[in-house]
XYZ file of C-alpha atoms in Angstrom:
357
model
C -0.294 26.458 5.805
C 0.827 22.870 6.213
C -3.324 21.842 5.610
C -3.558 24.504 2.540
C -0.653 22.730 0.835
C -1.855 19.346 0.912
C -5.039 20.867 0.211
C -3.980 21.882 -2.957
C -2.269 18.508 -3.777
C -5.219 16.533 -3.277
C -7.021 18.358 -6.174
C -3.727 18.296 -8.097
C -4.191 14.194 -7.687
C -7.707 14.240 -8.256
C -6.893 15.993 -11.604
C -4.390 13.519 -12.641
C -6.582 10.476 -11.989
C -9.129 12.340 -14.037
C -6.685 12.737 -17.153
C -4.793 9.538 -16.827
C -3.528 6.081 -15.344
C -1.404 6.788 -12.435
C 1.775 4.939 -11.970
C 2.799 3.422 -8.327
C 6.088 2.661 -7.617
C 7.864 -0.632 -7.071
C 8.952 -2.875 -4.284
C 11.136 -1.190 -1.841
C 11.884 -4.554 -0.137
C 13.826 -5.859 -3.472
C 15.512 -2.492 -4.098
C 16.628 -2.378 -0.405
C 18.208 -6.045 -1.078
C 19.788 -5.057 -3.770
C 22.024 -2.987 -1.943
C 22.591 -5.873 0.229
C 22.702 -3.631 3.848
C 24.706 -5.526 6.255
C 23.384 -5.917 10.617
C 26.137 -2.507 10.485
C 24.209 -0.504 8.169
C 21.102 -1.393 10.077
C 22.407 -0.489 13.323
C 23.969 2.547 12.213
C 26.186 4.378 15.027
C 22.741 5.264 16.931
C 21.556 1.735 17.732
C 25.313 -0.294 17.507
C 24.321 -1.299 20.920
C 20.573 -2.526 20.488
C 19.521 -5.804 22.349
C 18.401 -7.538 19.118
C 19.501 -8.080 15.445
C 17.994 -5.453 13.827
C 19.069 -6.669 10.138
C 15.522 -7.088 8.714
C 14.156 -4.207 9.981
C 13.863 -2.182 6.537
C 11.908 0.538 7.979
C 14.460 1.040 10.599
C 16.467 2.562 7.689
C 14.722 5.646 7.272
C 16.530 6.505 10.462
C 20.339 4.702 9.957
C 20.713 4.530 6.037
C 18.058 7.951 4.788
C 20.556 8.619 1.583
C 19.174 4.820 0.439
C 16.159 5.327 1.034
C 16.138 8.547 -0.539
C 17.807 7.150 -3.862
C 15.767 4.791 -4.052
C 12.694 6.802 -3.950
C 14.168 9.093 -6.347
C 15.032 5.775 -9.310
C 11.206 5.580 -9.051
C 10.410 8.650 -9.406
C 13.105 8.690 -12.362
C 11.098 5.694 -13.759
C 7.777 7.436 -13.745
C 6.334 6.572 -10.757
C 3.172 9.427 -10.199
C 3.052 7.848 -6.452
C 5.706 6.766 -4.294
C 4.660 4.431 -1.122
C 6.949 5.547 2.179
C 9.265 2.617 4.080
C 6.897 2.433 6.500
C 4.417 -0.985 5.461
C 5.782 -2.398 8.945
C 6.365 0.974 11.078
C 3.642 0.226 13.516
C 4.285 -0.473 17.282
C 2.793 -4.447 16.866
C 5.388 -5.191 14.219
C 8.223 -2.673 15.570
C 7.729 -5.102 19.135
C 9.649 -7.924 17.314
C 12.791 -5.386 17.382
C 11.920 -4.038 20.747
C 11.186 -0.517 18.681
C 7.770 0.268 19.441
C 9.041 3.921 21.081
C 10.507 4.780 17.379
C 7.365 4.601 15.492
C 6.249 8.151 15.807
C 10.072 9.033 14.526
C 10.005 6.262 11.885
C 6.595 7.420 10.560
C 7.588 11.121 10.101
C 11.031 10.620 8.568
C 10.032 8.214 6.153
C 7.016 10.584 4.588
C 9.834 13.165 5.226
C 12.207 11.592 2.862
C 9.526 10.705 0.088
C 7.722 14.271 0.337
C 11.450 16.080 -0.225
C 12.180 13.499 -3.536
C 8.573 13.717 -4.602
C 9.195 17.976 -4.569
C 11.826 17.821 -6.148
C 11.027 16.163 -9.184
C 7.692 18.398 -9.172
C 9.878 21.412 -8.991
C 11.655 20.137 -11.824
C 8.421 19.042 -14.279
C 5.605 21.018 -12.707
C 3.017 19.686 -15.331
C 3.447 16.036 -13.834
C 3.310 16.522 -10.132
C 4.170 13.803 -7.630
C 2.323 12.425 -5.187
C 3.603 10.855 -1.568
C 1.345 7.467 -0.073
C 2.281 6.678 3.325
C 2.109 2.637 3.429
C 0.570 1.492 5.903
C 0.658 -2.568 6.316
C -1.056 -5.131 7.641
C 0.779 -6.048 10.914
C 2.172 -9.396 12.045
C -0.502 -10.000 13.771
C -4.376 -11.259 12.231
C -7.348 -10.248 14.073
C -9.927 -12.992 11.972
C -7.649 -15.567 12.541
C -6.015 -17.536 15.907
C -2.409 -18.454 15.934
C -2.721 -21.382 17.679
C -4.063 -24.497 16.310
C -5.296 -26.021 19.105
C -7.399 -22.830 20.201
C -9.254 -21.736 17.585
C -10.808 -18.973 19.521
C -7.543 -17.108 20.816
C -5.991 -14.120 19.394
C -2.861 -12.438 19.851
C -4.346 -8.844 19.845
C -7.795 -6.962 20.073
C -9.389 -4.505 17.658
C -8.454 -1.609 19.857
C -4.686 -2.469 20.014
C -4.866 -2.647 16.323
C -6.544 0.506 15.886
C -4.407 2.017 18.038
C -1.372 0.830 16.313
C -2.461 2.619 12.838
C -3.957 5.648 14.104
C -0.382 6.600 15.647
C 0.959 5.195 12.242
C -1.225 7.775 10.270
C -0.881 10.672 12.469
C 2.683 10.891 11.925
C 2.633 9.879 8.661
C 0.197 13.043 8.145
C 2.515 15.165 9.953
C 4.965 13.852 7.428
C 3.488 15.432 4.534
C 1.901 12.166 2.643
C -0.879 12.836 0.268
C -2.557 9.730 0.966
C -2.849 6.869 3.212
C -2.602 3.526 1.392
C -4.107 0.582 3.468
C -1.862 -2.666 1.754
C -1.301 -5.852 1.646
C -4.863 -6.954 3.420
C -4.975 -10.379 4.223
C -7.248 -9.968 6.725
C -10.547 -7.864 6.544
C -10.740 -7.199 9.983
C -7.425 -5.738 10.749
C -8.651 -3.595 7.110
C -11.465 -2.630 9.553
C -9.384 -1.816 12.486
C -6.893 0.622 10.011
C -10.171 2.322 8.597
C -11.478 3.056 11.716
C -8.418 4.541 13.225
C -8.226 6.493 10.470
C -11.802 7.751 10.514
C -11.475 8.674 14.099
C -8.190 10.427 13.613
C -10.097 12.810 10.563
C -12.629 14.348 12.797
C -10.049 14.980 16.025
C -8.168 16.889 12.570
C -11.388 18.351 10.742
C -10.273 17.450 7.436
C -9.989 14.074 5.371
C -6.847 12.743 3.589
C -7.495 10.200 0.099
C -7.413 6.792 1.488
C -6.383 4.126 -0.897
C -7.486 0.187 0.499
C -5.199 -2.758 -1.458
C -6.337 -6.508 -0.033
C -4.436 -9.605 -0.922
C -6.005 -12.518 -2.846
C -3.266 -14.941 -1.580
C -3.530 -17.903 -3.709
C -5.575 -18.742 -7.036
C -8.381 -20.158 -4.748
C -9.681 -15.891 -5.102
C -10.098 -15.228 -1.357
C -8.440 -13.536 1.013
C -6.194 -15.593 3.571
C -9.596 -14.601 5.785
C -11.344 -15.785 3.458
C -13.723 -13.327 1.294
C -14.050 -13.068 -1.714
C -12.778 -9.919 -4.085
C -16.585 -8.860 -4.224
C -17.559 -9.397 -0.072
C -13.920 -7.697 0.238
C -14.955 -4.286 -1.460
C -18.381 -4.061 0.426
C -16.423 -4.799 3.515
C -15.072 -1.488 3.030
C -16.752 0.229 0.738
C -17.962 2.185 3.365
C -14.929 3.974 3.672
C -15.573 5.736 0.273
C -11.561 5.424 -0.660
C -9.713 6.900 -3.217
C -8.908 3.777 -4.983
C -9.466 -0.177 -4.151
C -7.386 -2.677 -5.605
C -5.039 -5.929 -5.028
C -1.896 -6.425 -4.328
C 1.044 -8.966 -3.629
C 1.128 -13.186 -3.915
C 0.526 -13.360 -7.240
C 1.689 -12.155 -10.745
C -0.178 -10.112 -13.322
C -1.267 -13.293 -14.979
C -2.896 -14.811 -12.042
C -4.607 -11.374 -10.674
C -6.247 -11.010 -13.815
C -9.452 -12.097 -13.052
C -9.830 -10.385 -9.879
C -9.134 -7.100 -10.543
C -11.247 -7.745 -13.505
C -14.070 -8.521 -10.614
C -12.965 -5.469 -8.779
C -13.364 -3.116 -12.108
C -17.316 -4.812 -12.040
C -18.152 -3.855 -8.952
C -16.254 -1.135 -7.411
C -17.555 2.566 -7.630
C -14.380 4.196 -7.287
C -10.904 4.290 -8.831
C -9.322 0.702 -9.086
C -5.497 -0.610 -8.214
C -3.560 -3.225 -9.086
C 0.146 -4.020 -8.221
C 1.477 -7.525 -8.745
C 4.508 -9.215 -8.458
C 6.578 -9.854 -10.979
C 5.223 -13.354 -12.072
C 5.023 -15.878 -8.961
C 8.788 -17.004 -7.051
C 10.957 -19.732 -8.153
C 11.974 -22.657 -5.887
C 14.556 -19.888 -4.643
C 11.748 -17.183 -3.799
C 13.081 -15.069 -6.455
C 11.012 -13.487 -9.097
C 12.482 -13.466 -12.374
C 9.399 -11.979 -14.563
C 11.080 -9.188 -16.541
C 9.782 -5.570 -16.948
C 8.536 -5.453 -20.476
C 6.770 -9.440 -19.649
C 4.907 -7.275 -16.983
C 4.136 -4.521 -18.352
C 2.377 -6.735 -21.238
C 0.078 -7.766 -19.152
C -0.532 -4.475 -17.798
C -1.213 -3.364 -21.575
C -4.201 -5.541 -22.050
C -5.540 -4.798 -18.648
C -5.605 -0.984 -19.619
C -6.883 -1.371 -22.773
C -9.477 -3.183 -21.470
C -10.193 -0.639 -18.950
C -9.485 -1.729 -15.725
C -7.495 0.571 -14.568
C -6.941 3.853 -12.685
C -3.536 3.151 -10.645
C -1.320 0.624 -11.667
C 2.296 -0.077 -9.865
C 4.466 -3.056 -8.734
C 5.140 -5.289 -5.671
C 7.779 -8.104 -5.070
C 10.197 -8.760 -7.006
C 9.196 -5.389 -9.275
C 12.105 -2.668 -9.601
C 12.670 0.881 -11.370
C 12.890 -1.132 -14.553
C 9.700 -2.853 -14.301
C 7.542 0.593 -13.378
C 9.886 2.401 -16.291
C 8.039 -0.442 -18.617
C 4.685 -0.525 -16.859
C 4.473 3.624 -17.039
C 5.321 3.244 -20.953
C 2.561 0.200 -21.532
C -0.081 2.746 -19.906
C 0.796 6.226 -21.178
C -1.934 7.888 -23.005
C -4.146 5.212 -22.261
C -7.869 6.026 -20.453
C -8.574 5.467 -16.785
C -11.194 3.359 -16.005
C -14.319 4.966 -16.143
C -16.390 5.011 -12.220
C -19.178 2.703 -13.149
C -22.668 4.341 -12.148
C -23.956 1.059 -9.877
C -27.673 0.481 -8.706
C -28.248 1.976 -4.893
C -28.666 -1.577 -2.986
C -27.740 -2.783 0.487
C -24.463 -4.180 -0.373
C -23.778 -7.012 2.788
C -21.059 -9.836 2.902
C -19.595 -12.672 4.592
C -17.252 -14.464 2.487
C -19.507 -14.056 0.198
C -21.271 -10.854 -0.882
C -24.709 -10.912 -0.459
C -26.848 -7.798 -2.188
C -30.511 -6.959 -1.073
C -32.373 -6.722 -4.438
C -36.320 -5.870 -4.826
């Protein structure tokens, strides 16, 4: 029954993103500092006697503070968010290891997509024209699998494909059982660990028999356009391409002013539904972002008119009032059209290299 029902939403999503831009939600990092959670509330009375500090730990909150996770969900949802993203960008067992939680993230996974699904419902229940969607967020670990942590050898790494792939296949298959939607692969800085997370998930569709809508989001980290491995926005989407996703877009580092160009890029060349969710303008000398909602949501205007865009949300710094703004700039406005590409062999390094006659 549990397969029949998210059966049914997945056409329900692929009917909205027919009939209109879709609206992510915000940062849950910023709205969890906002309420300024002390080493207490992390702890909770369940892990008061934990080894390590556990303040940090956001996703641990799902478990010790579910009412704030829950609200803040629901001030999304409020704001006119079409997709909410679960706590869970670092509930895998290679980041949970810096807390000593790794046994947790089968618990962590299912409560979180637990607590979205039942504020995503609800608001359904209540407007049943505008349904609600659930993404379980899965992040990009702590750990890089291009790249070696140690200057002075160049060839080591900290963890292998299959740990990685391990790590987000567990992530997804409780984050399934859950009750997400979709999966949304964010925050890629590096392709390979991309790779790793779209494998796992591949493998853990055919032990189920059925697919759930993947969404991919890399991260062009600095105005240089490349990943922090490296690639390009164009090698980045035939990197993974392959995994025929939902939606492909960007995410994080920079503002709406600076991504610009690259989703632009990603609009060119991508034959599926594009994403974008930037910060809210780039951090001061405090690493505070102080871009306001309707500044935002401004550039998000010109973007959709422009038609680049079939999901649009917010990262750092971005909160209820920002996605309240950016749902307003895109109402009524057209998705981005799928663009009908020539059939080539589509390769890449860093760069992307096509195989023309």
């Amino acid at each position: 029954m549990v397969a029949t029902d998210r059966q049914d939403r997945t056409r329900a999503l692929e009917a909205a993103a027919a009939e209109r831009i879709l609206v992510l939600d915000g940062a849950m990092g910023t709205m969890i500092q906002g309420f300024q959670p002390t080493e207490e509330d992390y702890r909770g009375d369940r892990f008061a006697d934990w080894k390590s500090d556990l303040k940090g730990n956001n996703d641990l909150l799902v478990l010790t503070k579910p009412a704030m996770i829950a609200d803040i969900h629901r001030q999304f949802l409020d704001a006119g968010a079409d997709i909410i993203e679960t706590n869970t960008f670092s509930s895998t067992t290679i980041s949970q290891a810096d807390y000593g939680m790794e046994e947790l993230v089968h618990e962590l996974n299912v409560e979180a997509a637990r607590l979205a699904r039942e504020a995503a419902d609800e608001v359904t229940a209540a407007n049943p024209d505008k349904p609600r969607f659930v993404a379980g967020a899965i992040g990009p670990t702590n750990r890089t699998l291009s790249l070696s942590p140690d200057v002075n050898d160049p060839g080591f790494r900290a963890v292998t494909f299959d740990e990685v792939e391990e790590a987000y296949r567990a992530q997804a298959a409780a984050l399934i059982e859950g009750g997400v939607d979709l999966l949304l692969i964010e925050t890629i800085f590096d392709t390979l660990n991309a790779k790793a997370a779209i494998f796992a998930l591949e493998t853990l569709f055919d032990e189920m028999g059925e697919r759930v809508p993947v969404m991919i989001s890399g991260t062009i980290t600095d105005l240089s356009g490349r990943t922090l491995s490296g690639q390009t926005t164009e090698a980045f989407w035939h990197s993974v391409r392959h995994a025929q996703p939902f939606s492909v877009g960007l995410n994080c580092a920079l503002g709406a002013k600076e991504l610009r160009p690259y989703v632009s890029e990603l609009s060119r060349v991508a034959e599926t539904r594009v994403s974008a969710y930037p910060n809210a303008g780039l951090p001061n000398e405090f690493g505070e972002y102080e871009q306001s909602g309707e500044e935002l949501a401004g550039f998000i205007e010109k973007w959709a008119e422009d038609g680049l865009l079939n999901v649009v949300g917010g990262c750092c710094g971005t909160t209820p009032e920002h996605i309240s703004a950016i749902a307003r700039a895109v109402e009524g406005k057209a998705p981005r059209k799928l663009p009908e590409l020539d059939v080539k062999c589509r390769l890449s390094g860093l760069e992307p290299f096509a195989i023309t006659p």
